[in-house]
Every structure is written in C-alpha cells, then in structure tokens.
Amino acid sequence: MNEAKYIWMNGAMKPWAEAQTHVLSHTLHYGNGVIEGTKAYKTAKGYAIFRLNDHTSRLIESAKMTLISIPYSVEELNAAQIELIAKNNFTGDNVYLRPFAFLGYGAMGVYHKDAPVETAIAAWEWGAYLGDEGMEKGIKLKIASMSRPANTSNMGKAKAAANYLNSQMAKYEAIDCGYDEALLLDDQGYVAEASGACFFMIKDGVIISPPNDNSLASITQKTVIEMAQNMGYEVVRRRITREEIYVADEAFLTGTAAEITPIRLIDAREIGNGSRGLITQEIQRAYFDIVFGRDPNYEHYLTYITGT
Ligand code: PMP
C-alpha cells in the first residue's frame, strides 16, 4: 500500500509505523469495530474532502449501533481529518481516508464493555478501487452464493468491520470465478448491495436502485440520486430481482472508493452492449466534476483544506 507520513490515533499524530496495537486487542478476536471510508480529491483549490460531515456522522452512528462509545465528537473527528490531509503532504489526485474505532487491549471474553475504545484515522493515496480499465470499460459482477445476513441477525446499516466477513467471502468467490466484484442478494432474494458498493440499474431510461433495507445507507448512492434527478432523470428506489438485472440496459456500482463503476457483465449475461452505458458515462462524468470541485452547484459537499 501507499504509506503516508502520519496516522491520527487517539488524539495525536503518530508516525505511520508507530500507529500500532496489541495482539490481544479485543476487536482482533471478536470483530466488533467500526470503519468509515471517505475521500479527498485534489481540486484546483487544493485538497477537498467530499461529504466529510456525512461520513463522520455515519461513523458515530455505526458505533452507537454496535455499542462502541467513541470519545470524540463529529467536529473533533472532522478537524482531525482535515489536519491529517494537511500534514501528510499528499501529491496525487486521490486520497482515501479511513477513520475507525476498535476495541483495544485490556479485556477478553465476548462481553466488550470493559475493553478500551481506540480511535484512529489513516489516509493514503489510493486510485480506482476496481481498476482504471473497469472505470472505462465496465466490470464483471457475480451474484454471490452467500446472501447478506437477514435483519434479524445483523445490522447492515452499521459500517461494522464484522459485516465485512460476509463481503469478503463473496468478493473472494467472485474473483476466484474470474469476475471482478460480488453482488449480494438479501435473504429474500432481492438485490442488497455489492461487497463494498451500492447497485444501480437503468431500464428504459429510468434509474433504479434498491432501498437500504438490508444494506449500508450509501452516501454516494444518495449523491447520485440527487445528481440524476437534477439532470432530469426519473429515479426509483424499489426492490430488484435477479432476472431484472440480467436484462438491464445499463448497470453501475457506486461507493466512495468505487465512485461510479460501470458493469458490463453479470453472471455470464452481457449488460446492454457489454461496455459502459451512455447514461452511466454521463453520471460518472458529473460525479467527477462534483468531487474535483468543477461543479459550483455542489460546492457545499466539499471541505477545502487550506494550504494543500
Ligand atoms: N455498501 C458497502 C458494504 C460498502 O462497504 C460501501 C462503501 N462504503 C458502500 C455500500 C457504499 O457506501 P458509500 O457510498 O457511503 O461509500
């Protein structure tokens, strides 16, 4: 990975190599931790973090859901992320931020109330999550053999580290089968989300994305819906079945890291003409205009970092 200079940990900037934890940290054993994934882009006015407050608020909410008490406010964590970008002297276009909280050393056993909460933020330069070629030509998606856990068993809306075991198994299977990414259905057989991104399809000019009944409330999904409506498209949130996606005109994934990634194939069925669709391309361009600060209508989503 691309190392940076500093990691913010428990209120202080630490050199990258010194941001460490004990092997008996509670989260390493029982998996209760929360993460966020936020991005900063190099705009003409320096680095800007996209929807910083929304991401930090989601971290705090995920922690509340999973009974982790983060001892910092949204404002303090926002300030820490701004300082981290400023101090790391990045040069590339894309910087990924990973704020997270985990349970540290000091208590063992499943009951976690006595385990200390550690809060950290790392940031590093990270390009296209599903590859530059995928962004242009589209990726191959496989419906995973595992489904997203039912709402009676898990909390899909928490960006909880533990949820990523399910994602990880699905992603591994997809890649092992020659695909790029996994799509997970919910326990009823409706589309939930990809292993680390949200799903959209287009049919007869209408943009359709599933509700977040069983998935993360994606900030990029929300942004794309707002953008697409402003562009004049009809956007519908409804449940989607497997056979519908096979005959979609276009499909794409959205996510902070995935950005807008076109889908060219799902389970051996070509989507549309088997490459990036025209509406997908339009949305992709518009999204990059927003995050790189080229669209004044969405400036309020950018937190500029002075001196970068
Ligand atoms: N679903 C999952 C499981 C994810 O990990 C992500 C990435 N954070 C998303 C959806 C997309 O969410 P966002 O647009 O907020 O990054």
Coordinates of C-alpha atoms and ligand atoms in Angstrom, one line a residue:
M1 CA 0.0 0.0 0.0
N2 CA 1.0 3.6 -0.3
E3 CA 2.2 4.7 3.1
A4 CA 1.8 8.2 4.3
K5 CA 3.7 10.1 7.0
Y6 CA 1.2 10.3 9.8
I7 CA -1.8 8.4 11.3
W8 CA -4.0 10.2 13.8
M9 CA -4.5 8.0 16.8
N10 CA -6.4 8.8 20.0
G11 CA -6.0 12.5 19.6
A12 CA -2.4 12.7 18.4
M13 CA -0.5 12.5 15.1
K14 CA 1.8 9.4 15.1
P15 CA 4.4 8.5 12.5
W16 CA 2.8 5.9 10.2
A17 CA 4.9 2.9 11.5
E18 CA 4.1 3.7 15.1
A19 CA 0.3 3.5 14.9
Q20 CA 0.1 0.1 16.5
T21 CA -2.0 -2.1 18.8
H22 CA -1.5 -5.2 21.0
V23 CA -2.2 -8.7 19.6
L24 CA -4.8 -9.2 22.3
S25 CA -6.8 -6.2 21.1
H26 CA -10.5 -7.2 21.6
T27 CA -11.5 -6.4 18.0
L28 CA -8.9 -8.8 16.6
H29 CA -10.6 -11.6 18.3
Y30 CA -14.3 -10.8 18.3
G31 CA -14.6 -8.5 15.3
N32 CA -16.5 -5.5 16.8
G33 CA -15.1 -2.4 15.2
V34 CA -16.5 0.4 13.0
I35 CA -15.0 1.9 10.0
E36 CA -15.6 4.8 7.6
G37 CA -14.4 5.3 4.1
T38 CA -14.1 8.9 3.0
K39 CA -12.3 10.5 0.1
A40 CA -10.3 13.7 -0.6
Y41 CA -9.7 14.9 -4.1
K42 CA -7.1 17.3 -5.4
T43 CA -9.1 20.2 -6.8
A44 CA -7.9 23.4 -8.4
K45 CA -8.1 25.0 -4.9
G46 CA -6.2 22.2 -3.1
Y47 CA -7.5 19.1 -1.5
A48 CA -11.2 18.9 -0.6
I49 CA -12.8 16.1 1.4
F50 CA -16.2 15.0 -0.1
R51 CA -19.2 15.0 2.3
L52 CA -16.9 14.9 5.3
N53 CA -19.6 15.6 7.9
D54 CA -21.9 12.9 6.5
H55 CA -19.1 10.3 6.7
T56 CA -18.0 11.2 10.2
S57 CA -21.7 11.2 11.4
R58 CA -22.1 7.8 9.9
L59 CA -19.1 6.5 11.9
I60 CA -20.5 7.8 15.1
E61 CA -23.9 6.2 14.3
S62 CA -22.3 2.9 13.3
A63 CA -20.5 3.0 16.7
K64 CA -23.8 3.7 18.5
M65 CA -25.4 0.7 16.8
T66 CA -22.6 -1.6 17.7
L67 CA -22.3 -0.3 21.3
I68 CA -18.9 1.3 20.9
S69 CA -18.5 4.7 22.6
I70 CA -16.2 6.9 20.6
P71 CA -14.8 9.6 22.9
Y72 CA -14.6 12.2 20.2
S73 CA -17.3 14.4 18.6
V74 CA -18.1 14.7 14.9
E75 CA -16.5 18.1 14.9
E76 CA -13.3 16.8 16.6
L77 CA -13.0 14.0 14.1
N78 CA -13.7 16.3 11.2
A79 CA -10.9 18.6 12.4
A80 CA -8.6 15.6 12.8
Q81 CA -9.2 14.5 9.2
I82 CA -8.5 18.0 7.9
E83 CA -5.3 18.2 9.8
L84 CA -4.2 14.7 8.6
I85 CA -4.6 15.7 5.0
A86 CA -2.8 18.9 5.6
K87 CA 0.1 17.3 7.4
N88 CA 0.7 14.3 5.1
N89 CA 1.7 16.5 2.1
F90 CA 0.0 14.3 -0.5
T91 CA 0.6 15.0 -4.2
G92 CA -1.8 12.6 -6.1
D93 CA -5.4 13.2 -7.2
N94 CA -7.0 10.6 -4.9
V95 CA -6.6 10.3 -1.2
Y96 CA -8.7 7.8 0.8
L97 CA -9.4 8.4 4.5
R98 CA -10.1 5.6 6.9
P99 CA -11.5 6.8 10.2
F100 CA -12.2 3.9 12.5
A101 CA -12.7 2.8 16.1
F102 CA -11.9 -0.5 17.6
L103 CA -11.7 -2.2 21.0
G104 CA -8.2 -2.4 22.3
Y105 CA -6.2 -4.3 24.9
G106 CA -7.3 -5.0 28.4
A107 CA -10.3 -7.3 28.4
M108 CA -11.0 -10.7 27.0
G109 CA -14.3 -12.6 26.5
V110 CA -17.2 -11.6 24.3
Y111 CA -18.6 -9.0 26.7
H112 CA -16.9 -5.9 25.5
K113 CA -18.0 -3.0 27.8
D114 CA -14.6 -3.0 29.6
A115 CA -12.5 -3.0 26.5
P116 CA -10.9 0.4 25.8
V117 CA -12.0 2.2 22.7
E118 CA -9.2 3.2 20.3
T119 CA -10.0 5.8 17.6
A120 CA -7.8 6.3 14.6
I121 CA -7.7 7.9 11.2
A122 CA -5.4 6.9 8.4
A123 CA -5.1 8.5 4.9
W124 CA -3.2 7.3 1.9
E125 CA -3.2 7.8 -1.8
W126 CA -5.4 5.2 -3.5
G127 CA -6.6 5.1 -7.1
A128 CA -9.6 3.5 -8.8
Y129 CA -10.9 0.7 -6.4
L130 CA -12.0 -1.5 -9.3
G131 CA -9.2 -0.5 -11.6
D132 CA -8.8 2.2 -14.3
E133 CA -9.9 -0.2 -17.0
G134 CA -13.0 -1.1 -15.1
M135 CA -13.9 2.6 -14.8
E136 CA -13.8 2.9 -18.6
K137 CA -14.9 -0.5 -19.9
G138 CA -17.0 -1.8 -17.0
I139 CA -16.5 -4.7 -14.6
K140 CA -17.9 -8.2 -14.4
L141 CA -20.2 -8.9 -11.5
K142 CA -21.1 -12.2 -9.9
I143 CA -24.1 -12.8 -7.7
A144 CA -22.6 -14.4 -4.6
S145 CA -23.6 -17.8 -3.2
M146 CA -23.9 -16.2 0.2
S147 CA -26.7 -13.7 0.9
R148 CA -26.5 -10.6 3.1
P149 CA -27.4 -11.6 6.7
A150 CA -31.1 -11.0 7.5
N151 CA -32.0 -8.0 9.6
T152 CA -33.0 -10.4 12.3
S153 CA -29.3 -11.5 12.6
N154 CA -27.2 -8.4 11.8
M155 CA -27.1 -4.7 11.3
G156 CA -26.4 -4.0 7.6
K157 CA -26.6 -0.2 8.2
A158 CA -23.7 -0.2 10.5
K159 CA -20.4 0.2 8.7
A160 CA -19.2 -2.5 11.1
A161 CA -15.9 -4.4 10.5
A162 CA -17.8 -7.6 11.3
N163 CA -20.1 -7.1 8.3
Y164 CA -17.1 -7.4 6.0
L165 CA -16.6 -11.1 6.6
N166 CA -19.7 -11.7 4.6
S167 CA -18.4 -9.2 2.0
Q168 CA -15.0 -10.8 1.9
M169 CA -16.3 -14.3 1.3
A170 CA -18.5 -13.0 -1.5
K171 CA -15.6 -11.0 -3.1
Y172 CA -13.2 -13.9 -2.9
E173 CA -15.6 -16.2 -4.6
A174 CA -16.3 -13.7 -7.4
I175 CA -12.6 -13.1 -8.1
D176 CA -11.9 -16.8 -7.9
C177 CA -14.6 -17.4 -10.5
G178 CA -13.0 -14.9 -12.9
Y179 CA -15.2 -11.9 -12.0
D180 CA -14.3 -8.5 -10.5
E181 CA -16.9 -8.0 -7.8
A182 CA -19.7 -9.7 -6.0
L183 CA -23.3 -8.7 -5.7
L184 CA -25.1 -9.9 -2.6
L185 CA -28.8 -10.6 -2.5
D186 CA -30.8 -10.2 0.7
D187 CA -32.3 -13.2 2.5
Q188 CA -35.5 -12.8 0.3
G189 CA -33.6 -12.9 -3.0
Y190 CA -33.7 -9.2 -3.7
V191 CA -30.6 -7.2 -4.6
A192 CA -28.9 -5.8 -1.4
E193 CA -25.5 -4.3 -2.4
A194 CA -22.1 -5.3 -3.7
S195 CA -19.3 -6.3 -1.3
G196 CA -18.3 -2.7 -0.9
A197 CA -20.5 -0.6 -3.1
C198 CA -24.1 0.1 -3.9
F199 CA -26.0 -1.1 -7.0
F200 CA -27.9 0.8 -9.7
M201 CA -29.5 -0.3 -12.9
I202 CA -31.1 1.5 -15.8
K203 CA -34.1 0.2 -17.7
D204 CA -36.0 2.2 -20.4
G205 CA -34.3 5.4 -19.3
V206 CA -35.3 5.0 -15.6
I207 CA -32.6 4.8 -13.0
I208 CA -33.4 2.1 -10.3
S209 CA -31.6 1.4 -7.0
P210 CA -32.8 -0.8 -4.2
P211 CA -33.8 0.6 -0.8
N212 CA -31.3 0.3 2.0
D213 CA -33.4 -2.2 3.9
N214 CA -30.6 -4.7 4.1
S215 CA -27.5 -2.6 3.3
L216 CA -25.4 0.3 4.1
A217 CA -27.0 3.7 3.6
S218 CA -24.6 4.7 0.9
I219 CA -23.5 8.4 0.7
T220 CA -22.5 8.0 -2.9
Q221 CA -25.9 6.5 -3.7
K222 CA -27.6 9.5 -2.1
T223 CA -25.4 11.8 -4.1
V224 CA -26.1 10.0 -7.4
I225 CA -29.8 10.1 -6.8
E226 CA -29.7 13.8 -6.2
M227 CA -27.5 14.4 -9.2
A228 CA -29.5 12.2 -11.6
Q229 CA -32.8 13.9 -10.5
N230 CA -31.1 17.3 -11.1
M231 CA -30.1 16.1 -14.6
G232 CA -33.7 15.3 -15.3
Y233 CA -33.8 11.5 -14.9
E234 CA -36.5 9.6 -13.2
V235 CA -35.0 7.7 -10.2
V236 CA -36.9 4.9 -8.5
R237 CA -36.0 3.2 -5.2
R238 CA -37.5 -0.3 -5.2
R239 CA -36.7 -3.9 -4.7
I240 CA -34.9 -5.5 -7.7
T241 CA -34.8 -9.2 -8.6
R242 CA -32.0 -11.2 -10.2
E243 CA -33.7 -11.6 -13.5
E244 CA -34.3 -7.9 -13.9
I245 CA -30.6 -7.1 -13.6
Y246 CA -29.8 -9.6 -16.3
V247 CA -31.9 -7.7 -18.8
A248 CA -31.0 -4.2 -17.6
D249 CA -29.9 -1.7 -20.3
E250 CA -27.1 -0.4 -18.1
A251 CA -25.8 -1.0 -14.6
F252 CA -23.2 0.5 -12.3
L253 CA -21.9 0.5 -8.8
T254 CA -21.5 3.5 -6.5
G255 CA -19.3 4.0 -3.5
T256 CA -16.7 6.3 -2.0
A257 CA -13.9 4.0 -3.3
A258 CA -15.8 2.5 -6.3
E259 CA -17.0 6.0 -7.3
I260 CA -19.2 5.3 -10.4
T261 CA -18.0 1.9 -11.8
P262 CA -19.9 0.6 -14.9
I263 CA -20.9 -3.0 -15.0
R264 CA -20.5 -4.8 -18.3
L265 CA -21.5 -8.4 -17.4
I266 CA -23.4 -10.1 -14.6
D267 CA -23.3 -13.9 -14.3
A268 CA -22.4 -14.5 -17.9
R269 CA -25.0 -12.1 -19.3
E270 CA -23.8 -9.0 -21.1
I271 CA -25.4 -5.9 -19.8
G272 CA -26.6 -3.6 -22.7
N273 CA -23.9 -3.5 -25.3
G274 CA -21.3 -5.1 -22.9
S275 CA -19.5 -1.9 -22.1
R276 CA -20.0 1.4 -20.2
G277 CA -23.5 2.7 -21.0
L278 CA -24.2 6.2 -22.1
I279 CA -26.2 7.3 -19.0
T280 CA -23.6 5.7 -16.8
Q281 CA -20.9 7.7 -18.5
E282 CA -22.9 10.9 -18.1
I283 CA -23.3 10.2 -14.4
Q284 CA -19.7 9.2 -14.0
R285 CA -18.5 12.5 -15.6
A286 CA -20.9 14.6 -13.5
Y287 CA -19.7 12.8 -10.3
F288 CA -16.1 13.5 -11.0
D289 CA -17.0 17.1 -11.8
I290 CA -18.5 17.4 -8.3
V291 CA -15.8 15.7 -6.3
F292 CA -13.0 17.6 -8.2
G293 CA -14.7 20.9 -7.5
R294 CA -15.7 21.6 -11.1
D295 CA -19.4 22.0 -10.4
P296 CA -20.3 25.0 -8.3
N297 CA -23.8 23.6 -7.6
Y298 CA -22.3 21.0 -5.3
E299 CA -19.6 23.1 -3.6
H300 CA -21.4 22.7 -0.3
Y301 CA -20.3 19.0 -0.3
L302 CA -16.6 19.9 -0.3
T303 CA -14.4 20.7 2.7
Y304 CA -11.4 22.5 1.3
I305 CA -8.1 22.1 3.1
T306 CA -6.2 25.3 3.0
G307 CA -2.5 25.3 2.1
T308 CA -2.7 21.9 0.3
Ligands
PMP1 N1 -22.1 -0.9 0.8 C1 -21.0 -1.4 1.4 C2 -21.0 -2.7 2.0 C3 -19.8 -0.6 1.4 O1 -18.7 -1.0 2.0 C4 -19.8 0.7 0.8 C5 -18.6 1.6 0.8 N2 -18.6 2.4 2.0 C6 -21.0 1.1 0.2 C7 -22.1 0.3 0.2 C8 -21.1 2.5 -0.4 O2 -21.2 3.4 0.6 P1 -20.6 4.9 0.4 O3 -21.2 5.4 -0.9 O4 -21.2 5.7 1.6 O5 -19.2 4.9 0.3

